[in-house]
Short mmCIF file of C-alpha atoms in Angstrom, two decimals:
data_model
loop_
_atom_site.label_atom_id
_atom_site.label_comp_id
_atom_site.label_asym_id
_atom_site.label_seq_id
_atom_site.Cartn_x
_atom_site.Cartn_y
_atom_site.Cartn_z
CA UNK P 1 -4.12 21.29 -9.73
CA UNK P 2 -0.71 19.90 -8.82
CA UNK P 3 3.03 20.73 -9.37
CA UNK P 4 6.03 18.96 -8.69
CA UNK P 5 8.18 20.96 -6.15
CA UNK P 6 10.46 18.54 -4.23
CA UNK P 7 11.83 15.67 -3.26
CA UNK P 8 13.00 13.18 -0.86
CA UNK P 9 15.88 10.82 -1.06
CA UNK P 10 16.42 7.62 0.17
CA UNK P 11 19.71 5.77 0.95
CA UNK P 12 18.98 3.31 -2.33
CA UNK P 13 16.69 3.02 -5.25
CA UNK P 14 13.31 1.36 -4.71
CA UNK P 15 12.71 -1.68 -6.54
CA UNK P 16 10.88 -2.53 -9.16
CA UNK P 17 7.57 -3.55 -7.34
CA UNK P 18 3.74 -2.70 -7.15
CA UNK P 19 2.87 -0.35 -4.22
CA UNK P 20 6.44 0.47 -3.59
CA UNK P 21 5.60 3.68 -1.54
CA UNK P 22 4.00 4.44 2.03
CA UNK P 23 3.40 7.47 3.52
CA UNK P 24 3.01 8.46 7.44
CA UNK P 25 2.57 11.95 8.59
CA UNK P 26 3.05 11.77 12.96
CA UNK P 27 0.01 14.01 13.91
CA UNK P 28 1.94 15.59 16.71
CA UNK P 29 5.18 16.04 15.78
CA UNK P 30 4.54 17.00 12.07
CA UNK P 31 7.41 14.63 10.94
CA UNK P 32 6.75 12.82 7.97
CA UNK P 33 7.90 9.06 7.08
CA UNK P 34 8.28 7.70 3.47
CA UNK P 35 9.40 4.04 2.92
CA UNK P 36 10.19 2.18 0.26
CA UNK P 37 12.17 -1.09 -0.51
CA UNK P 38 15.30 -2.02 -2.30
CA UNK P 39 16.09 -5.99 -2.60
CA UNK P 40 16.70 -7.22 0.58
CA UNK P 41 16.13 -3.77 2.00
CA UNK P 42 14.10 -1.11 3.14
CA UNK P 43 14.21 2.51 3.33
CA UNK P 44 13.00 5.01 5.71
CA UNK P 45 13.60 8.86 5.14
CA UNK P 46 11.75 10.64 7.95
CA UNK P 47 11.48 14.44 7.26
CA UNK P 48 11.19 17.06 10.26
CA UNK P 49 9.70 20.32 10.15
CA UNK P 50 9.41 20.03 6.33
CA UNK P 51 13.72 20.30 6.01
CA UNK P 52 15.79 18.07 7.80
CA UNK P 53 15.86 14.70 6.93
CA UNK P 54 16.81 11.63 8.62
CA UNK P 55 17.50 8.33 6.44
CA UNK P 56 17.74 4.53 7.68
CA UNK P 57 17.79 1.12 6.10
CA UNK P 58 16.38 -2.06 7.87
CA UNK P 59 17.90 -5.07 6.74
CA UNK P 60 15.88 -8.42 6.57
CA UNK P 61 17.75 -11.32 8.17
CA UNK P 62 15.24 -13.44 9.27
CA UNK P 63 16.00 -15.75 12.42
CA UNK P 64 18.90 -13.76 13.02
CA UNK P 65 19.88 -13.63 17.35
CA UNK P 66 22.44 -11.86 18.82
CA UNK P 67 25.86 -12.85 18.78
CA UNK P 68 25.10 -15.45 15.35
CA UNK P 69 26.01 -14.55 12.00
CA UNK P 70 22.48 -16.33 10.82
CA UNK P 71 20.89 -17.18 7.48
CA UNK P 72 21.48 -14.58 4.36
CA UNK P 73 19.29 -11.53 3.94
CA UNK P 74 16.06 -12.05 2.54
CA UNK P 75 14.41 -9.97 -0.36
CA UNK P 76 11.72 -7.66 1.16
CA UNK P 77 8.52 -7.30 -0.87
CA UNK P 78 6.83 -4.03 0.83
CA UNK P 79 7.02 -1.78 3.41
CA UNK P 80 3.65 -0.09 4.88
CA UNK P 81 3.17 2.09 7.47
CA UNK P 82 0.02 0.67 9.45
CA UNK P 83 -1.99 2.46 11.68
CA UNK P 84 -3.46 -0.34 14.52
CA UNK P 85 -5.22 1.70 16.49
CA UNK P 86 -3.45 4.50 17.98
CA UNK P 87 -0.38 3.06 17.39
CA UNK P 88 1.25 3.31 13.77
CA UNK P 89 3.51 -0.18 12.68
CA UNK P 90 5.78 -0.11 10.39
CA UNK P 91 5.16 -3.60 8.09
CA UNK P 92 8.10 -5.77 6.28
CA UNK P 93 6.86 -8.37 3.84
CA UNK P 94 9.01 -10.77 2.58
CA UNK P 95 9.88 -14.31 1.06
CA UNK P 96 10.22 -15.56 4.47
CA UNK P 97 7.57 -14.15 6.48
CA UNK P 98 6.83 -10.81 8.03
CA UNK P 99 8.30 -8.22 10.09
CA UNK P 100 6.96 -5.74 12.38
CA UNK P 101 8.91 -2.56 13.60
CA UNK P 102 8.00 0.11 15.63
CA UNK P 103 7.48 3.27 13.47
CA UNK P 104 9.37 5.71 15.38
CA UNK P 105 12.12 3.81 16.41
CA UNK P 106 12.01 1.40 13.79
CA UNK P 107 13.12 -1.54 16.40
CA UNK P 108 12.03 -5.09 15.50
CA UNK P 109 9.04 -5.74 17.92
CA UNK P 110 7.99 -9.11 16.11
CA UNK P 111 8.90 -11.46 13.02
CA UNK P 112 6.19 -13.99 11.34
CA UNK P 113 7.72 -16.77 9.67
CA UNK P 114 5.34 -18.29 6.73
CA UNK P 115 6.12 -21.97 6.31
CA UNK P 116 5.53 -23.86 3.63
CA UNK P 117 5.21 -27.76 4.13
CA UNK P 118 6.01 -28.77 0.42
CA UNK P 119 8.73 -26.41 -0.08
CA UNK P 120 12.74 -26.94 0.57
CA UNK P 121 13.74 -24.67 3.32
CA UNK P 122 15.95 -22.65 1.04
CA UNK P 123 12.83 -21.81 -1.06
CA UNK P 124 11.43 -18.23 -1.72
CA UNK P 125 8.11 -19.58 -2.33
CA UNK P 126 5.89 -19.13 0.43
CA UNK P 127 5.64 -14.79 0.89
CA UNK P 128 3.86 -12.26 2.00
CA UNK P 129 2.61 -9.36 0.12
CA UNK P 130 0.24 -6.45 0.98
CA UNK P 131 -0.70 -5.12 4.29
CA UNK P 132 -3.42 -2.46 6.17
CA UNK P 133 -4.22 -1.60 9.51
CA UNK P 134 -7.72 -1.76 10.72
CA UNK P 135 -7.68 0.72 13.05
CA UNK P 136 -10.85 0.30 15.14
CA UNK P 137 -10.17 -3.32 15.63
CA UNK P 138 -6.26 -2.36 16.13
CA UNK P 139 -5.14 -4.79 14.25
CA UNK P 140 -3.00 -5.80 10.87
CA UNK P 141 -4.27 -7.52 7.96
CA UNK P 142 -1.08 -9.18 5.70
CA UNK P 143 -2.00 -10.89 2.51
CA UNK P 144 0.18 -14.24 1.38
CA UNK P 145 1.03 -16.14 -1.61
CA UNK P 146 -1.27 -18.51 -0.58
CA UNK P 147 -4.17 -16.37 -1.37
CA UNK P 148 -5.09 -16.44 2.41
CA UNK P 149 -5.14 -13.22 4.81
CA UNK P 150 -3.43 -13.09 7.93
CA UNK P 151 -5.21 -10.62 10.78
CA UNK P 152 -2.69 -9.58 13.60
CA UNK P 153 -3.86 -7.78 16.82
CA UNK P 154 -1.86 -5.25 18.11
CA UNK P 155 -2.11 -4.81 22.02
CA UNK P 156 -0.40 -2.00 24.21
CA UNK P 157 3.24 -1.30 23.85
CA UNK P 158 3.21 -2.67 20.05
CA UNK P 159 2.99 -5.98 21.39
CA UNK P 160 1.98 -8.28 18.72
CA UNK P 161 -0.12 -11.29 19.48
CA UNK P 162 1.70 -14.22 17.90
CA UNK P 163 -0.62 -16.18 16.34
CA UNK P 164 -3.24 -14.57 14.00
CA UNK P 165 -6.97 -15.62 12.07
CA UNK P 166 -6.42 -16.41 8.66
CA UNK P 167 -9.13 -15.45 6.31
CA UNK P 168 -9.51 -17.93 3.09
CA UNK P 169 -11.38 -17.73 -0.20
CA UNK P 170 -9.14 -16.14 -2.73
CA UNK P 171 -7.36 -18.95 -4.91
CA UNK P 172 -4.33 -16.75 -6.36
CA UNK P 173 -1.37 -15.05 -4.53
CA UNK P 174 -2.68 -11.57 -2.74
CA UNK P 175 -1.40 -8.37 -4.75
CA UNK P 176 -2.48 -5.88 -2.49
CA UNK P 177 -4.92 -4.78 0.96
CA UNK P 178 -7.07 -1.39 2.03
CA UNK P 179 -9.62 -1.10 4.70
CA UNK P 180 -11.89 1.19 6.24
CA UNK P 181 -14.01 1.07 9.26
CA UNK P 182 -16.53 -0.65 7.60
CA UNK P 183 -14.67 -2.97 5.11
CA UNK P 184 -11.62 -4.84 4.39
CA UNK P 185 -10.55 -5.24 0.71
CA UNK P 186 -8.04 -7.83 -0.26
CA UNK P 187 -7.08 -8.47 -4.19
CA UNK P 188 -5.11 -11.25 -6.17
CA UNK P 189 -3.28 -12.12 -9.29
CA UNK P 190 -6.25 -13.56 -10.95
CA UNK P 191 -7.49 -10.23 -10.69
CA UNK P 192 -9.91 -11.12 -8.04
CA UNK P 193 -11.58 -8.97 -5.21
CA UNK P 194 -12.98 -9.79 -2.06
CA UNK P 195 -14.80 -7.46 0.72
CA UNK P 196 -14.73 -8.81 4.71
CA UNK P 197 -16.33 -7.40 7.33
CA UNK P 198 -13.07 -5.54 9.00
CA UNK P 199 -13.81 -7.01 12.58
CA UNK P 200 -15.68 -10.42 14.23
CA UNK P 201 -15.27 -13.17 12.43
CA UNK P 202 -14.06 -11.23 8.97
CA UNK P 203 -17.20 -12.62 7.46
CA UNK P 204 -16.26 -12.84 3.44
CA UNK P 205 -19.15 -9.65 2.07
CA UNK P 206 -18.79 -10.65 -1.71
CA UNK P 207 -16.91 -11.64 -4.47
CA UNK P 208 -15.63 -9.16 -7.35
CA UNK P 209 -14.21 -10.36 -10.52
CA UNK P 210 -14.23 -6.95 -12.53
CA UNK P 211 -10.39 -7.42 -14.32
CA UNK P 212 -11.25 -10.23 -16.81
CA UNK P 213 -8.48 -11.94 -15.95
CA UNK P 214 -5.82 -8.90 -15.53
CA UNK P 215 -3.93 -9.30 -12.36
CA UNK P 216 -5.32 -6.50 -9.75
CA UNK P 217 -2.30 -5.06 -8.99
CA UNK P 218 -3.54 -2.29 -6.39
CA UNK P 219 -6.89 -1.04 -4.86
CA UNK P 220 -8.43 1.19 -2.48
CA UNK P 221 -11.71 2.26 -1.20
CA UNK P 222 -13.19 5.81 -1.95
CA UNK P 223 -16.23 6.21 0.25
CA UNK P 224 -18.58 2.95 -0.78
CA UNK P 225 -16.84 2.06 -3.81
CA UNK P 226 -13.54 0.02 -4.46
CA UNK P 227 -11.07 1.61 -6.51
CA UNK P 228 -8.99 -1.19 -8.41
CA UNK P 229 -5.63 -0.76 -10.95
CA UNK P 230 -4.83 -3.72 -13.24
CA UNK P 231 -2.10 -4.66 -15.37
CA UNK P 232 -4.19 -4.01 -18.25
CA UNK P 233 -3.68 0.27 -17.57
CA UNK P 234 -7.25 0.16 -16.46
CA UNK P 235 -8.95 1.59 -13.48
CA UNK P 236 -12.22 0.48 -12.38
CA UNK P 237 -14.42 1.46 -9.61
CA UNK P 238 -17.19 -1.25 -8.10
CA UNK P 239 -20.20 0.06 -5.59
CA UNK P 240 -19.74 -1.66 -2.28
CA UNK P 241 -23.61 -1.27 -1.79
CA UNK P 242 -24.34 -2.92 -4.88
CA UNK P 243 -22.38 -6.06 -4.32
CA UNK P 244 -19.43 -5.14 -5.98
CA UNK P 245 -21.06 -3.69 -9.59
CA UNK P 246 -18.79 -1.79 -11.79
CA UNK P 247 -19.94 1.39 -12.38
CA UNK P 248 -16.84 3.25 -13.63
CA UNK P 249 -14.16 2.16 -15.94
CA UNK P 250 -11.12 4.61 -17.09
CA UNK P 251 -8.82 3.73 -19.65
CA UNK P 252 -6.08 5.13 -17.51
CA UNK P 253 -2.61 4.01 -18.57
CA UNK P 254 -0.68 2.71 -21.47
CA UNK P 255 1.22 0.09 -19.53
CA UNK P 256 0.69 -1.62 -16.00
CA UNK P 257 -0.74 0.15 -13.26
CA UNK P 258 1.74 0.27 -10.34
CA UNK P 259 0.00 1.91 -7.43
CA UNK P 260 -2.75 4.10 -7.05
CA UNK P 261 -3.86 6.10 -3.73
CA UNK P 262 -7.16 7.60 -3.22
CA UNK P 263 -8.45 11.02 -0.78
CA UNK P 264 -12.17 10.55 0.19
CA UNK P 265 -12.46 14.30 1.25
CA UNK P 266 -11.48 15.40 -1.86
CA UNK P 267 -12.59 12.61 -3.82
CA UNK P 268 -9.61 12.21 -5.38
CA UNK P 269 -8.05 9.27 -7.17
CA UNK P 270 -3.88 9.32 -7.98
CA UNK P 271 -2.39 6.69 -10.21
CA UNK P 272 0.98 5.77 -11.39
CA UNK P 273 2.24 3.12 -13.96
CA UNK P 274 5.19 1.79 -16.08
CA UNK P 275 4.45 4.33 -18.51
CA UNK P 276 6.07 7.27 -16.42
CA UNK P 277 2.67 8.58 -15.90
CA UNK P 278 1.21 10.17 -12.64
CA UNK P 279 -2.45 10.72 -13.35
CA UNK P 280 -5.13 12.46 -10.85
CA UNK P 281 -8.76 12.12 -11.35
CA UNK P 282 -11.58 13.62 -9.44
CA UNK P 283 -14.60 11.11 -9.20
CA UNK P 284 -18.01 12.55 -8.21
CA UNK P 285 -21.72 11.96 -9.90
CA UNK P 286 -22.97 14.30 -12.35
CA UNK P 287 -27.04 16.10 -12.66
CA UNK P 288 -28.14 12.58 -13.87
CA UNK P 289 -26.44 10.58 -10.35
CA UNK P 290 -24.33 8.75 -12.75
CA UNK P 291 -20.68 7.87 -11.85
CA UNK P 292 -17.65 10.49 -13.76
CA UNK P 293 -14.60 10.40 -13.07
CA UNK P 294 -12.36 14.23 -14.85
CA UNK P 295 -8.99 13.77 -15.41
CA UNK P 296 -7.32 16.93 -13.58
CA UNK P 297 -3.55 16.11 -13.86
CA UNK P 298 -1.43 14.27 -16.48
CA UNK P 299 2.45 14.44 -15.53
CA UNK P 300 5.00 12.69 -16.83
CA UNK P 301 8.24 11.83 -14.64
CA UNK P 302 10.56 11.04 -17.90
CA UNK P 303 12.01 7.73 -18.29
CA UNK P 304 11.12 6.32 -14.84
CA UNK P 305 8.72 3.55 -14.38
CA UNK P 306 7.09 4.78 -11.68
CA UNK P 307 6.06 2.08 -9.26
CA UNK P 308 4.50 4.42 -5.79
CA UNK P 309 2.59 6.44 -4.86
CA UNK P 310 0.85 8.00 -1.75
CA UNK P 311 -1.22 10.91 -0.44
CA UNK P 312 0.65 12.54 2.19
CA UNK P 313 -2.02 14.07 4.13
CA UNK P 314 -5.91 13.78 4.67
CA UNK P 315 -7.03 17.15 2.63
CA UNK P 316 -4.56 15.87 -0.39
CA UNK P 317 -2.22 18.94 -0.15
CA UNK P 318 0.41 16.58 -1.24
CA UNK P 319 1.50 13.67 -2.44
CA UNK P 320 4.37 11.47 -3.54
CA UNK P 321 5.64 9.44 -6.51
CA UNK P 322 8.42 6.82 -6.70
CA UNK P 323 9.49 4.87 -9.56
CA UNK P 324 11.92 1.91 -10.35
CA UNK P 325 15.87 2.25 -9.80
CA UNK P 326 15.29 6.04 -8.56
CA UNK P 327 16.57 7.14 -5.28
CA UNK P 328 14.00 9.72 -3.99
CA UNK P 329 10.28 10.19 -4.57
CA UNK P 330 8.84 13.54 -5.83
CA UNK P 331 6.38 15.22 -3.91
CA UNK P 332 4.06 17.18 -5.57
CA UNK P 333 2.13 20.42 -3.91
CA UNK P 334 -1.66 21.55 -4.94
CA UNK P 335 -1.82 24.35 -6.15
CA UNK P 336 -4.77 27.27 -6.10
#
């Protein structure tokens, strides 16, 4: 269904961190972006007209002004491409706060700082982690370590409005975001899931506590169902109309999951995990309307703990893999 064809390389080696890959394809120009982060550092290879690439690193010195030598770099988290809108932003979370670039440019158009009252300033322990755009509200939802959920708007020119609604309810540290027109999905490390209405007052939907414990390390949404990896190797998938009920459970990995991405026109779920394994399974119901989910590619990247991954396009003609200390991601091609 897939092969392995090429790859893209990146100035350093991503870390070792879930979600670790993201993915934007410019719908005019045909370049394609692929990010990923290294310490206190993060990576942008932008490839034109499928050959020549362009590579940049964007270093994380928070409170840094011109002219000052400022505090030391900060470790980045993530970096996500978010579409707000029209407008695509390019998202740093860190253990300060967060940053927000312009995606094309990649110039610093506005930096979050996350304070922590009980913490010394020289603390790490107040981050951010996880982000999504909610493009019909154009805005961008970043998840904390507080277990809260920070929703930015974007207005014209990038501009981000400084002071955002914070969404509460989840008692752990966020792992990871999605959304969709209709839903926004945040998870934690107690392996909890919550849905909110993606626009208004981000009214809290329902509750999902499918990982018995696990830490939810990643999840999407495929259509009306959330698509969760856990620590345990598991994937499960819950039915957004029926408040969250499991319906599907795949014993997908040996080790952690790392990162999975899903393609709702091809109803296609791709999954990667410390046990070098890039899995793709095609979910659909069978004659009896039940919930299946075919395993239609097993790869193995050897001896990489592969820790990203990200459909490149809408119809899933490609996508990419990264993994921990490795300084390019594969892409892989469909084949007929």
């Amino acid at each position: 269904m897939y092969k392995r064809y090429s790859s893209v390389s990146f100035k350093l080696s991503a870390s070792s961190l879930h979600n670790n890959l993201s993915v934007t394809k410019n719908t005019s120009t045909g370049f394609i972006s692929y990010a990923v982060t290294h310490r206190t550092v993060a990576c942008v290879t932008t490839l034109k007209h499928g050959e020549k690439a362009e590579s940049a690193t964007l270093r994380c010195v928070p409170g840094k002004t011109k002219g000052d030598s400022g505090p030391p770099p900060c470790a980045v988290v993530q970096a996500k491409f978010c579409a707000a809108g029209s407008q695509v932003i390019l998202v740093l979370n860190t253990v300060k706060g967060v940053q927000f670039y312009d995606s094309e440019t990649l110039n610093l158009v506005h930096y979050y700082k996350m304070m922590d009252p009980a913490a010394e300033p020289s603390s790490n322990s107040c981050f951010t982690r996880g982000a999504t755009g909610l493009p019909e509200t154009s805005g961008i939802a970043i998840g904390t370590s507080s277990g809260s959920v920070l929703v930015f708007k974007v207005a014209m020119n990038n501009f981000i409005v400084a002071d955002p609604t914070e969404l509460t309810g989840h008692k752990s540290a966020i792992t990871d975001l999605c959304s969709s027109r209709n839903h926004l999905v945040s998870s934690d490390d107690s392996g909890a899931i919550r849905l909110w209405q993606p626009s208004g007052r981000y009214q809290s939907l329902c509750t999902i506590s499918g990982g018995l414990g696990d830490v939810c390390t990643t999840v999407r949404l495929l259509g009306d169902w959330v698509v969760s990896g856990y620590g345990s190797g598991k994937i499960i998938l819950h039915s957004i109309p029926d408040d969250g009920g499991k319906v599907c459970e795949i014993d997908a990995h040996g080790k952690w999951i790392n990162a999975i991405d899903t393609n709702r026109s091809q109803g296609l779920v791709v999954s990667v995990g410390d046990d070098s394994l890039v899995n793709v399974w095609h979910v659909s119901r069978n004659e009896k309307n039940e919930l299946s989910a075919e395993l239609k590619l097993s790869d193995t990247i050897p001896d990489i703990a592969l820790c990203g991954v990200e459909f490149v396009d809408d119809h899933a003609e490609q996508f990419a893999v990264t993994g921990y200390d490795w300084h390019e991601a594969a892409i892989f091609h469909k084949t007929l």
